[in-house]
Coordinates of N, CA, C and O in Angstrom, one line a residue:
M1 N 115.1 -104.9 1.7 CA 116.4 -104.4 2.2 C 116.6 -103.0 1.7 O 117.1 -102.1 2.4
I2 N 116.4 -102.8 0.4 CA 116.6 -101.5 -0.3 C 115.7 -100.5 0.3 O 116.1 -99.3 0.6
F3 N 114.4 -100.8 0.6 CA 113.5 -99.9 1.3 C 114.1 -99.4 2.6 O 114.1 -98.2 2.8
Y4 N 114.5 -100.3 3.5 CA 115.0 -100.0 4.8 C 116.3 -99.2 4.6 O 116.5 -98.2 5.4
L5 N 117.2 -99.6 3.8 CA 118.4 -98.9 3.6 C 118.2 -97.5 3.1 O 118.8 -96.6 3.6
G6 N 117.3 -97.4 2.1 CA 117.0 -96.0 1.6 C 116.5 -95.1 2.6 O 116.9 -94.0 2.8
L7 N 115.5 -95.6 3.4 CA 114.9 -94.8 4.5 C 116.0 -94.4 5.5 O 116.0 -93.3 6.0
T8 N 116.8 -95.4 5.9 CA 117.8 -95.2 6.9 C 118.8 -94.1 6.5 O 119.1 -93.1 7.2
V9 N 119.3 -94.2 5.3 CA 120.2 -93.3 4.7 C 119.6 -91.9 4.6 O 120.2 -90.9 5.0
Y10 N 118.4 -91.8 4.1 CA 117.6 -90.6 4.0 C 117.5 -89.9 5.4 O 117.8 -88.7 5.5
F11 N 117.0 -90.6 6.4 CA 116.7 -90.0 7.7 C 118.0 -89.6 8.4 O 118.0 -88.6 9.2
I12 N 119.1 -90.3 8.1 CA 120.4 -89.9 8.7 C 120.9 -88.6 7.9 O 121.3 -87.7 8.6
A13 N 120.7 -88.6 6.6 CA 121.2 -87.5 5.8 C 120.4 -86.2 6.2 O 121.0 -85.1 6.2
I14 N 119.1 -86.3 6.5 CA 118.4 -85.0 6.8 C 118.5 -84.7 8.3 O 117.9 -83.7 8.7
G15 N 119.2 -85.5 9.1 CA 119.4 -85.2 10.5 C 118.3 -85.7 11.4 O 118.3 -85.4 12.6
F16 N 117.3 -86.5 11.0 CA 116.3 -87.1 11.9 C 116.9 -88.0 12.9 O 116.5 -88.1 14.0
I17 N 117.9 -88.7 12.4 CA 118.6 -89.7 13.2 C 120.1 -89.4 13.2 O 120.7 -89.1 12.2
N18 N 120.7 -89.4 14.4 CA 122.1 -89.1 14.5 C 122.7 -90.1 15.5 O 122.2 -90.2 16.7
F19 N 123.7 -90.9 15.1 CA 124.2 -91.9 16.0 C 124.9 -91.4 17.2 O 125.0 -92.0 18.3
K20 N 125.5 -90.2 17.1 CA 126.1 -89.5 18.3 C 125.0 -89.2 19.3 O 125.2 -89.4 20.5
D21 N 123.9 -88.7 18.8 CA 122.7 -88.4 19.7 C 122.2 -89.7 20.4 O 121.9 -89.8 21.6
L22 N 122.1 -90.8 19.6 CA 121.7 -92.1 20.1 C 122.7 -92.6 21.2 O 122.2 -93.0 22.3
W23 N 123.9 -92.5 20.9 CA 125.0 -92.9 21.9 C 124.8 -92.0 23.2 O 124.9 -92.6 24.3
N24 N 124.6 -90.7 23.0 CA 124.4 -89.8 24.2 C 123.2 -90.2 25.0 O 123.2 -90.1 26.2
E25 N 122.1 -90.6 24.3 CA 120.9 -91.0 25.0 C 121.2 -92.3 25.7 O 120.7 -92.4 26.9
W26 N 121.9 -93.2 25.1 CA 122.2 -94.5 25.8 C 123.0 -94.2 27.1 O 122.9 -95.0 28.1
K27 N 123.8 -93.2 27.1 CA 124.6 -92.9 28.3 C 123.9 -92.1 29.3 O 124.4 -92.0 30.4
K28 N 122.7 -91.7 29.1 CA 121.9 -90.9 30.1 C 121.6 -91.7 31.3 O 121.3 -91.1 32.4
G29 N 121.5 -93.0 31.2 CA 121.2 -93.8 32.3 C 119.8 -94.1 32.6 O 119.0 -94.3 31.7
K30 N 119.4 -94.1 33.9 CA 118.1 -94.6 34.3 C 116.9 -94.0 33.6 O 116.0 -94.7 33.2
E31 N 116.9 -92.7 33.4 CA 115.8 -92.0 32.8 C 115.5 -92.6 31.4 O 114.3 -92.9 31.1
F32 N 116.5 -92.7 30.6 CA 116.4 -93.2 29.2 C 116.0 -94.7 29.3 O 115.0 -95.2 28.6
W33 N 116.8 -95.5 30.0 CA 116.6 -96.9 30.0 C 115.3 -97.4 30.7 O 114.8 -98.4 30.3
L34 N 114.8 -96.6 31.6 CA 113.5 -97.0 32.2 C 112.4 -96.8 31.1 O 111.5 -97.7 31.1
S35 N 112.4 -95.8 30.3 CA 111.5 -95.6 29.2 C 111.6 -96.7 28.2 O 110.6 -97.3 27.7
V36 N 112.8 -97.1 27.9 CA 113.1 -98.3 27.0 C 112.5 -99.5 27.6 O 111.8 -100.3 26.9
F37 N 112.7 -99.7 28.9 CA 112.2 -100.9 29.6 C 110.7 -101.0 29.5 O 110.1 -102.0 29.1
Y38 N 110.0 -99.9 29.8 CA 108.5 -99.9 29.7 C 108.0 -100.1 28.3 O 107.1 -100.9 28.1
T39 N 108.8 -99.6 27.3 CA 108.4 -99.8 25.9 C 108.6 -101.3 25.5 O 107.8 -101.9 24.8
L40 N 109.7 -101.9 26.0 CA 110.0 -103.3 25.8 C 108.9 -104.2 26.4 O 108.4 -105.1 25.7
I41 N 108.5 -103.9 27.6 CA 107.4 -104.7 28.2 C 106.1 -104.6 27.4 O 105.5 -105.6 27.1
A42 N 105.8 -103.4 26.9 CA 104.6 -103.2 26.1 C 104.7 -103.9 24.8 O 103.8 -104.5 24.3
L43 N 105.9 -103.9 24.2 CA 106.2 -104.6 22.9 C 106.0 -106.1 23.1 O 105.4 -106.8 22.3
I44 N 106.6 -106.6 24.2 CA 106.4 -108.1 24.5 C 105.0 -108.5 24.6 O 104.5 -109.5 24.1
V45 N 104.2 -107.6 25.3 CA 102.8 -107.9 25.5 C 102.1 -107.8 24.1 O 101.3 -108.7 23.7
A46 N 102.5 -106.8 23.3 CA 101.9 -106.7 21.9 C 102.3 -107.9 21.1 O 101.4 -108.4 20.3
F47 N 103.5 -108.4 21.2 CA 103.9 -109.6 20.4 C 103.1 -110.8 20.9 O 102.7 -111.6 20.1
G48 N 102.9 -110.9 22.2 CA 102.1 -112.0 22.8 C 100.7 -111.9 22.3 O 100.1 -113.0 21.9
I49 N 100.1 -110.8 22.3 CA 98.7 -110.6 21.8 C 98.7 -111.0 20.3 O 97.8 -111.7 19.8
G50 N 99.7 -110.5 19.5 CA 99.8 -110.9 18.1 C 99.9 -112.4 17.9 O 99.2 -113.0 17.0
A51 N 100.7 -113.0 18.7 CA 100.9 -114.5 18.6 C 99.6 -115.2 18.9 O 99.3 -116.2 18.3
L52 N 99.0 -114.8 20.0 CA 97.7 -115.4 20.4 C 96.7 -115.2 19.3 O 95.9 -116.1 19.0
T53 N 96.6 -114.0 18.7 CA 95.7 -113.8 17.6 C 95.9 -114.7 16.5 O 95.0 -115.3 15.9
S54 N 97.2 -114.9 16.1 CA 97.6 -115.9 15.0 C 97.1 -117.3 15.4 O 96.6 -118.0 14.5
K55 N 97.3 -117.7 16.7 CA 96.9 -119.0 17.1 C 95.4 -119.2 17.0 O 94.9 -120.3 16.8
L56 N 94.7 -118.1 17.3 CA 93.2 -118.2 17.2 C 92.7 -118.5 15.8 O 91.6 -119.0 15.6
F57 N 93.5 -118.1 14.8 CA 93.1 -118.3 13.4 C 94.3 -119.0 12.7 O 94.9 -118.5 11.8
P58 N 94.5 -120.3 13.0 CA 95.6 -121.0 12.5 C 95.6 -121.3 11.0 O 96.6 -121.5 10.4
N59 N 94.4 -121.3 10.4 CA 94.3 -121.6 9.0 C 94.3 -120.3 8.1 O 94.0 -120.4 6.9
I60 N 94.5 -119.2 8.7 CA 94.5 -117.9 7.9 C 95.9 -117.4 7.7 O 96.7 -117.3 8.7
N61 N 96.3 -117.2 6.5 CA 97.6 -116.7 6.2 C 97.7 -115.2 6.6 O 96.9 -114.4 6.2
D62 N 98.7 -114.9 7.5 CA 98.9 -113.6 7.9 C 99.8 -112.7 7.0 O 100.0 -111.5 7.2
G63 N 100.4 -113.4 6.0 CA 101.2 -112.6 5.0 C 102.6 -112.2 5.5 O 103.2 -111.4 4.9
M64 N 103.0 -112.7 6.7 CA 104.3 -112.4 7.2 C 105.2 -113.6 7.1 O 104.8 -114.7 6.9
G65 N 106.5 -113.3 7.3 CA 107.5 -114.4 7.4 C 107.8 -115.0 6.0 O 108.0 -116.2 5.9
V66 N 107.8 -114.2 5.0 CA 108.0 -114.8 3.6 C 109.5 -114.6 3.2 O 109.8 -115.0 2.0
F67 N 110.4 -114.2 4.0 CA 111.8 -114.0 3.6 C 112.5 -115.4 3.6 O 112.5 -116.1 4.6
K68 N 112.9 -115.8 2.4 CA 113.5 -117.1 2.2 C 115.1 -117.0 2.4 O 115.7 -116.2 1.7
V69 N 115.6 -117.7 3.4 CA 117.0 -117.7 3.6 C 117.5 -119.1 3.1 O 117.2 -120.1 3.6
I70 N 118.4 -119.0 2.1 CA 118.9 -120.2 1.4 C 120.4 -120.3 1.4 O 120.9 -121.4 1.2
N71 N 121.1 -119.2 1.8 CA 122.6 -119.3 1.8 C 123.1 -118.1 2.7 O 122.3 -117.4 3.3
I72 N 124.4 -118.0 2.8 CA 125.0 -117.0 3.7 C 124.6 -115.6 3.3 O 124.2 -114.8 4.1
P73 N 124.7 -115.2 2.0 CA 124.3 -113.9 1.6 C 122.8 -113.5 1.9 O 122.5 -112.4 2.4
T74 N 121.9 -114.5 1.8 CA 120.5 -114.2 2.1 C 120.3 -114.2 3.7 O 119.5 -113.5 4.2
L75 N 121.2 -114.9 4.4 CA 121.1 -114.8 5.9 C 121.6 -113.4 6.3 O 121.0 -112.8 7.2
L76 N 122.6 -112.9 5.7 CA 123.1 -111.5 6.0 C 122.0 -110.5 5.6 O 121.8 -109.6 6.4
A77 N 121.4 -110.7 4.5 CA 120.3 -109.8 4.1 C 119.1 -109.9 5.1 O 118.6 -108.8 5.5
F78 N 118.8 -111.1 5.5 CA 117.8 -111.3 6.5 C 118.1 -110.6 7.8 O 117.3 -109.9 8.4
T79 N 119.4 -110.7 8.2 CA 119.9 -110.0 9.5 C 119.7 -108.5 9.4 O 119.2 -107.9 10.3
V80 N 120.2 -108.0 8.3 CA 120.1 -106.5 8.1 C 118.7 -106.0 8.0 O 118.3 -105.0 8.6
T81 N 117.9 -106.8 7.3 CA 116.5 -106.4 7.0 C 115.5 -106.6 8.2 O 114.5 -106.0 8.3
T82 N 115.9 -107.5 9.1 CA 114.9 -107.8 10.2 C 115.5 -107.4 11.6 O 114.7 -107.3 12.5
I83 N 116.7 -107.0 11.7 CA 117.3 -106.6 13.0 C 117.9 -105.2 13.0 O 117.5 -104.4 13.8
V84 N 118.7 -105.0 12.0 CA 119.5 -103.7 12.1 C 118.8 -102.5 11.5 O 118.7 -101.5 12.2
L85 N 118.3 -102.6 10.3 CA 117.7 -101.4 9.7 C 116.2 -101.0 10.1 O 115.9 -99.8 10.2
P86 N 115.3 -102.0 10.4 CA 114.0 -101.6 10.7 C 113.8 -100.7 11.9 O 113.0 -99.7 11.8
P87 N 114.5 -100.8 13.0 CA 114.3 -99.9 14.1 C 114.6 -98.5 13.7 O 113.8 -97.5 14.1
I88 N 115.6 -98.3 12.9 CA 115.9 -96.9 12.5 C 114.9 -96.4 11.5 O 114.3 -95.3 11.6
A89 N 114.8 -97.1 10.4 CA 113.9 -96.7 9.3 C 112.5 -96.6 9.7 O 111.8 -95.5 9.4
E90 N 111.9 -97.6 10.4 CA 110.5 -97.5 10.7 C 110.2 -96.5 11.8 O 109.2 -95.7 11.6
E91 N 111.0 -96.4 12.8 CA 110.7 -95.4 13.8 C 110.9 -93.9 13.3 O 110.1 -93.0 13.6
A92 N 112.0 -93.7 12.5 CA 112.2 -92.4 11.9 C 111.0 -92.0 11.0 O 110.5 -90.9 11.0
F93 N 110.5 -93.0 10.2 CA 109.4 -92.7 9.2 C 108.1 -92.7 9.9 O 107.4 -91.7 9.9
Y94 N 107.7 -93.8 10.5 CA 106.3 -94.0 11.0 C 106.0 -93.2 12.2 O 104.8 -92.9 12.5
R95 N 107.0 -92.9 13.0 CA 106.8 -92.1 14.2 C 107.3 -90.6 14.0 O 106.5 -89.7 13.8
K96 N 108.6 -90.4 13.9 CA 109.1 -89.1 13.9 C 108.7 -88.3 12.6 O 108.4 -87.1 12.6
G97 N 108.7 -89.0 11.5 CA 108.4 -88.4 10.2 C 106.9 -88.1 10.0 O 106.6 -87.2 9.2
I98 N 106.0 -88.8 10.6 CA 104.6 -88.7 10.4 C 103.9 -88.0 11.5 O 103.0 -87.2 11.2
L99 N 104.2 -88.3 12.7 CA 103.5 -87.7 13.8 C 103.6 -86.2 13.9 O 104.7 -85.7 13.8
N100 N 102.5 -85.6 14.1 CA 102.4 -84.1 14.2 C 101.9 -83.7 15.5 O 100.7 -84.0 15.9
F101 N 102.7 -83.0 16.3 CA 102.3 -82.6 17.6 C 101.7 -81.3 17.8 O 101.6 -80.7 18.9
D102 N 101.3 -80.7 16.7 CA 100.7 -79.3 16.7 C 99.5 -79.2 17.6 O 99.3 -78.2 18.3
N103 N 98.6 -80.2 17.6 CA 97.5 -80.2 18.5 C 97.0 -81.7 18.6 O 97.5 -82.6 17.9
N104 N 96.1 -81.9 19.5 CA 95.7 -83.3 19.8 C 95.0 -84.0 18.6 O 95.2 -85.2 18.4
I105 N 94.2 -83.2 17.8 CA 93.5 -83.8 16.7 C 94.6 -84.2 15.6 O 94.5 -85.3 15.1
S106 N 95.5 -83.4 15.3 CA 96.5 -83.7 14.3 C 97.4 -84.9 14.8 O 97.8 -85.7 14.0
L107 N 97.7 -84.9 16.1 CA 98.4 -86.0 16.7 C 97.7 -87.3 16.5 O 98.3 -88.3 16.1
L108 N 96.4 -87.3 16.8 CA 95.6 -88.5 16.7 C 95.5 -89.0 15.3 O 95.7 -90.2 15.0
I109 N 95.2 -88.1 14.4 CA 95.1 -88.4 13.0 C 96.4 -89.0 12.4 O 96.5 -90.0 11.7
T110 N 97.5 -88.3 12.7 CA 98.8 -88.7 12.2 C 99.3 -90.0 12.9 O 100.0 -90.8 12.2
A111 N 98.9 -90.2 14.1 CA 99.3 -91.5 14.8 C 98.5 -92.7 14.1 O 99.1 -93.7 13.9
I112 N 97.3 -92.4 13.8 CA 96.5 -93.5 13.1 C 97.1 -93.7 11.7 O 97.3 -94.9 11.3
I113 N 97.5 -92.7 11.0 CA 98.1 -92.8 9.6 C 99.4 -93.6 9.7 O 99.6 -94.5 9.0
G114 N 100.2 -93.2 10.7 CA 101.5 -93.9 10.9 C 101.3 -95.3 11.2 O 102.0 -96.2 10.7
T115 N 100.4 -95.6 12.1 CA 100.1 -97.0 12.4 C 99.6 -97.8 11.3 O 100.0 -99.0 11.0
L116 N 98.7 -97.3 10.5 CA 98.2 -98.0 9.3 C 99.2 -98.2 8.3 O 99.3 -99.3 7.6
L117 N 100.1 -97.2 8.0 CA 101.2 -97.4 7.1 C 102.2 -98.4 7.6 O 102.6 -99.3 6.8
Y118 N 102.5 -98.4 8.8 CA 103.4 -99.4 9.4 C 102.8 -100.8 9.2 O 103.5 -101.7 8.8
A119 N 101.5 -100.9 9.5 CA 100.9 -102.2 9.4 C 100.9 -102.7 7.9 O 101.1 -103.9 7.6
S120 N 100.6 -101.8 7.0 CA 100.6 -102.2 5.6 C 102.0 -102.5 5.0 O 102.1 -103.3 4.1
E121 N 103.0 -102.0 5.6 CA 104.4 -102.3 5.3 C 104.7 -103.7 5.7 O 105.5 -104.4 5.1
H122 N 104.1 -104.2 6.8 CA 104.4 -105.5 7.3 C 103.5 -106.6 6.7 O 104.0 -107.7 6.6
S123 N 102.3 -106.3 6.3 CA 101.4 -107.3 5.7 C 100.2 -106.6 5.1 O 99.6 -105.7 5.7
L124 N 99.8 -107.1 3.9 CA 98.6 -106.7 3.3 C 97.5 -107.7 3.5 O 96.3 -107.4 3.1
K125 N 97.8 -108.8 4.2 CA 96.7 -109.7 4.5 C 96.0 -109.2 5.8 O 96.7 -108.7 6.7
P126 N 94.7 -109.3 5.9 CA 94.0 -108.7 7.0 C 94.5 -109.2 8.4 O 94.7 -108.3 9.3
L127 N 94.8 -110.4 8.6 CA 95.3 -110.9 9.9 C 96.6 -110.3 10.2 O 96.8 -109.8 11.3
G128 N 97.5 -110.3 9.3 CA 98.9 -109.7 9.5 C 98.8 -108.2 9.7 O 99.5 -107.7 10.5
F129 N 97.9 -107.6 8.9 CA 97.7 -106.1 9.1 C 97.3 -105.8 10.5 O 97.8 -104.9 11.1
F130 N 96.3 -106.6 11.0 CA 95.8 -106.3 12.4 C 96.9 -106.6 13.4 O 97.1 -105.8 14.3
I131 N 97.7 -107.6 13.2 CA 98.8 -108.0 14.2 C 99.8 -106.8 14.2 O 100.3 -106.4 15.2
A132 N 100.1 -106.3 13.0 CA 101.1 -105.3 12.9 C 100.6 -104.0 13.6 O 101.4 -103.2 14.1
I133 N 99.3 -103.7 13.5 CA 98.7 -102.6 14.2 C 99.0 -102.7 15.7 O 99.4 -101.8 16.4
I134 N 98.8 -103.9 16.2 CA 99.0 -104.2 17.6 C 100.5 -103.9 18.0 O 100.8 -103.3 19.0
W135 N 101.4 -104.4 17.1 CA 102.8 -104.1 17.4 C 103.2 -102.6 17.4 O 104.0 -102.2 18.1
S136 N 102.5 -101.9 16.5 CA 102.8 -100.5 16.3 C 102.4 -99.6 17.6 O 103.0 -98.6 17.8
V137 N 101.4 -100.0 18.2 CA 100.8 -99.2 19.3 C 101.8 -98.8 20.4 O 102.0 -97.7 20.7
P138 N 102.6 -99.8 21.0 CA 103.5 -99.4 22.0 C 104.6 -98.5 21.5 O 105.1 -97.6 22.2
L139 N 105.1 -98.7 20.3 CA 106.1 -97.8 19.7 C 105.6 -96.4 19.5 O 106.3 -95.4 19.8
T140 N 104.4 -96.3 19.0 CA 103.8 -95.0 18.8 C 103.5 -94.3 20.2 O 103.9 -93.1 20.3
I141 N 103.0 -95.0 21.1 CA 102.7 -94.4 22.4 C 104.0 -93.9 23.1 O 104.1 -92.9 23.7
S142 N 105.1 -94.8 23.0 CA 106.4 -94.4 23.5 C 106.9 -93.1 23.0 O 107.4 -92.3 23.7
Y143 N 106.8 -93.0 21.7 CA 107.3 -91.7 21.1 C 106.4 -90.5 21.4 O 106.9 -89.5 21.7
I144 N 105.1 -90.7 21.5 CA 104.2 -89.6 21.9 C 104.5 -89.2 23.3 O 104.6 -88.0 23.6
K145 N 104.7 -90.1 24.2 CA 104.9 -89.8 25.6 C 106.3 -89.2 25.9 O 106.4 -88.3 26.7
T146 N 107.3 -89.7 25.2 CA 108.6 -89.2 25.5 C 109.1 -88.1 24.5 O 110.1 -87.4 24.8
K147 N 108.6 -88.1 23.3 CA 109.1 -87.3 22.2 C 110.6 -87.5 21.9 O 111.3 -86.6 21.5
N148 N 111.0 -88.7 22.3 CA 112.4 -89.0 22.1 C 112.5 -90.3 21.2 O 112.1 -91.4 21.6
I149 N 112.8 -90.1 19.9 CA 112.8 -91.2 18.9 C 113.7 -92.3 19.3 O 113.5 -93.4 18.8
Y150 N 114.8 -92.0 20.0 CA 115.7 -93.0 20.4 C 115.2 -94.1 21.3 O 115.8 -95.2 21.4
I151 N 114.2 -93.8 22.1 CA 113.6 -94.8 23.0 C 112.9 -95.9 22.2 O 113.2 -97.0 22.3
P152 N 111.9 -95.5 21.2 CA 111.3 -96.6 20.5 C 112.4 -97.3 19.5 O 112.3 -98.5 19.3
I153 N 113.3 -96.5 19.0 CA 114.4 -97.2 18.2 C 115.1 -98.3 19.0 O 115.3 -99.4 18.5
T154 N 115.5 -97.9 20.2 CA 116.3 -98.9 21.0 C 115.4 -100.1 21.4 O 115.9 -101.2 21.3
A155 N 114.2 -99.8 21.8 CA 113.3 -100.9 22.2 C 113.0 -101.8 21.0 O 113.0 -103.0 21.1
H156 N 112.8 -101.2 19.9 CA 112.5 -101.9 18.6 C 113.7 -102.8 18.3 O 113.6 -104.0 17.9
F157 N 114.9 -102.2 18.4 CA 116.1 -103.0 18.1 C 116.3 -104.2 19.0 O 116.6 -105.3 18.6
I158 N 116.1 -104.0 20.3 CA 116.2 -105.0 21.3 C 115.3 -106.2 21.0 O 115.6 -107.4 21.0
C159 N 114.0 -105.8 20.7 CA 113.0 -106.9 20.4 C 113.4 -107.6 19.1 O 113.3 -108.8 19.1
N160 N 113.8 -106.9 18.1 CA 114.1 -107.5 16.8 C 115.3 -108.4 17.0 O 115.4 -109.5 16.5
L161 N 116.3 -108.0 17.8 CA 117.5 -108.8 18.1 C 117.1 -110.0 18.8 O 117.6 -111.1 18.5
A162 N 116.2 -109.9 19.8 CA 115.8 -111.1 20.6 C 115.1 -112.1 19.7 O 115.4 -113.3 19.7
F163 N 114.1 -111.6 19.0 CA 113.2 -112.5 18.3 C 113.9 -113.0 17.0 O 113.9 -114.2 16.7
N164 N 114.3 -112.1 16.1 CA 114.9 -112.5 14.9 C 116.4 -113.0 15.0 O 116.9 -113.7 14.2
G165 N 117.0 -112.5 16.1 CA 118.4 -113.0 16.3 C 118.5 -114.5 16.6 O 119.4 -115.1 16.2
M166 N 117.5 -115.0 17.3 CA 117.4 -116.5 17.5 C 117.3 -117.2 16.2 O 118.0 -118.2 16.0
T167 N 116.5 -116.7 15.3 CA 116.4 -117.3 13.9 C 117.7 -117.2 13.2 O 118.1 -118.2 12.6
V168 N 118.4 -116.1 13.3 CA 119.7 -116.0 12.6 C 120.7 -117.0 13.1 O 121.4 -117.6 12.4
V169 N 120.7 -117.1 14.4 CA 121.7 -118.1 15.1 C 121.3 -119.5 14.6 O 122.2 -120.3 14.3
I170 N 120.1 -119.9 14.7 CA 119.7 -121.2 14.3 C 120.0 -121.5 12.9 O 120.6 -122.6 12.5
I171 N 119.7 -120.6 12.0 CA 120.1 -120.8 10.5 C 121.6 -120.8 10.3 O 122.1 -121.7 9.6
A172 N 122.3 -120.0 11.0 CA 123.8 -120.0 10.9 C 124.3 -121.3 11.4 O 125.3 -121.8 10.7
I173 N 123.8 -121.9 12.4 CA 124.3 -123.2 12.9 C 124.0 -124.2 11.9 O 124.8 -125.1 11.6
K174 N 122.8 -124.2 11.3 CA 122.4 -125.1 10.2 C 123.4 -125.0 9.1 O 123.8 -126.1 8.5
F175 N 123.7 -123.8 8.6 CA 124.6 -123.6 7.5 C 126.0 -124.1 7.8 O 126.7 -124.6 6.9
S176 N 126.4 -124.0 9.1 CA 127.7 -124.4 9.5 C 127.9 -125.9 9.6 O 129.0 -126.4 9.6
G177 N 126.8 -126.6 9.7 CA 126.8 -128.1 9.8 C 127.0 -128.6 11.2 O 127.3 -129.8 11.3
I178 N 126.9 -127.7 12.1 CA 127.2 -128.2 13.5 C 126.0 -129.0 14.0 O 124.9 -128.7 13.9

């Protein structure tokens, strides 16, 4: 959580991310949301490929999913760490902060570096590392194609909300005793 919070605060402070600009992008309408939609579709496919890859190797530890939620404070930390902050921190760092558009060679090299760093942040186990590379590809391509960081941020947030949000709701219900 500290990692994501630190990156988020830093990138907001240096002006890489601006919530007013994000809001203005959201209000642009079809042009913006169509790009978000295509990125979401690509992310869903990437998550599907990642899940299928995990199923092909059921006895191999992917090194992901190690966050233990044992009470309300850890549930709040899980929510912030898996839904709210990663889209901002990861997209600002691994895409906007690393990708270099000076020429095609530097773009390719920095895209690979950003993808490998993103994967190593998610898992240092080979299977999890490979799966995270798969997840990174649609976000990287989206930013390269649009040069608009708010498109992968929005798509990333929606996916995290959909996937991790269900976990948050299930755990919250468990804690409430319903």
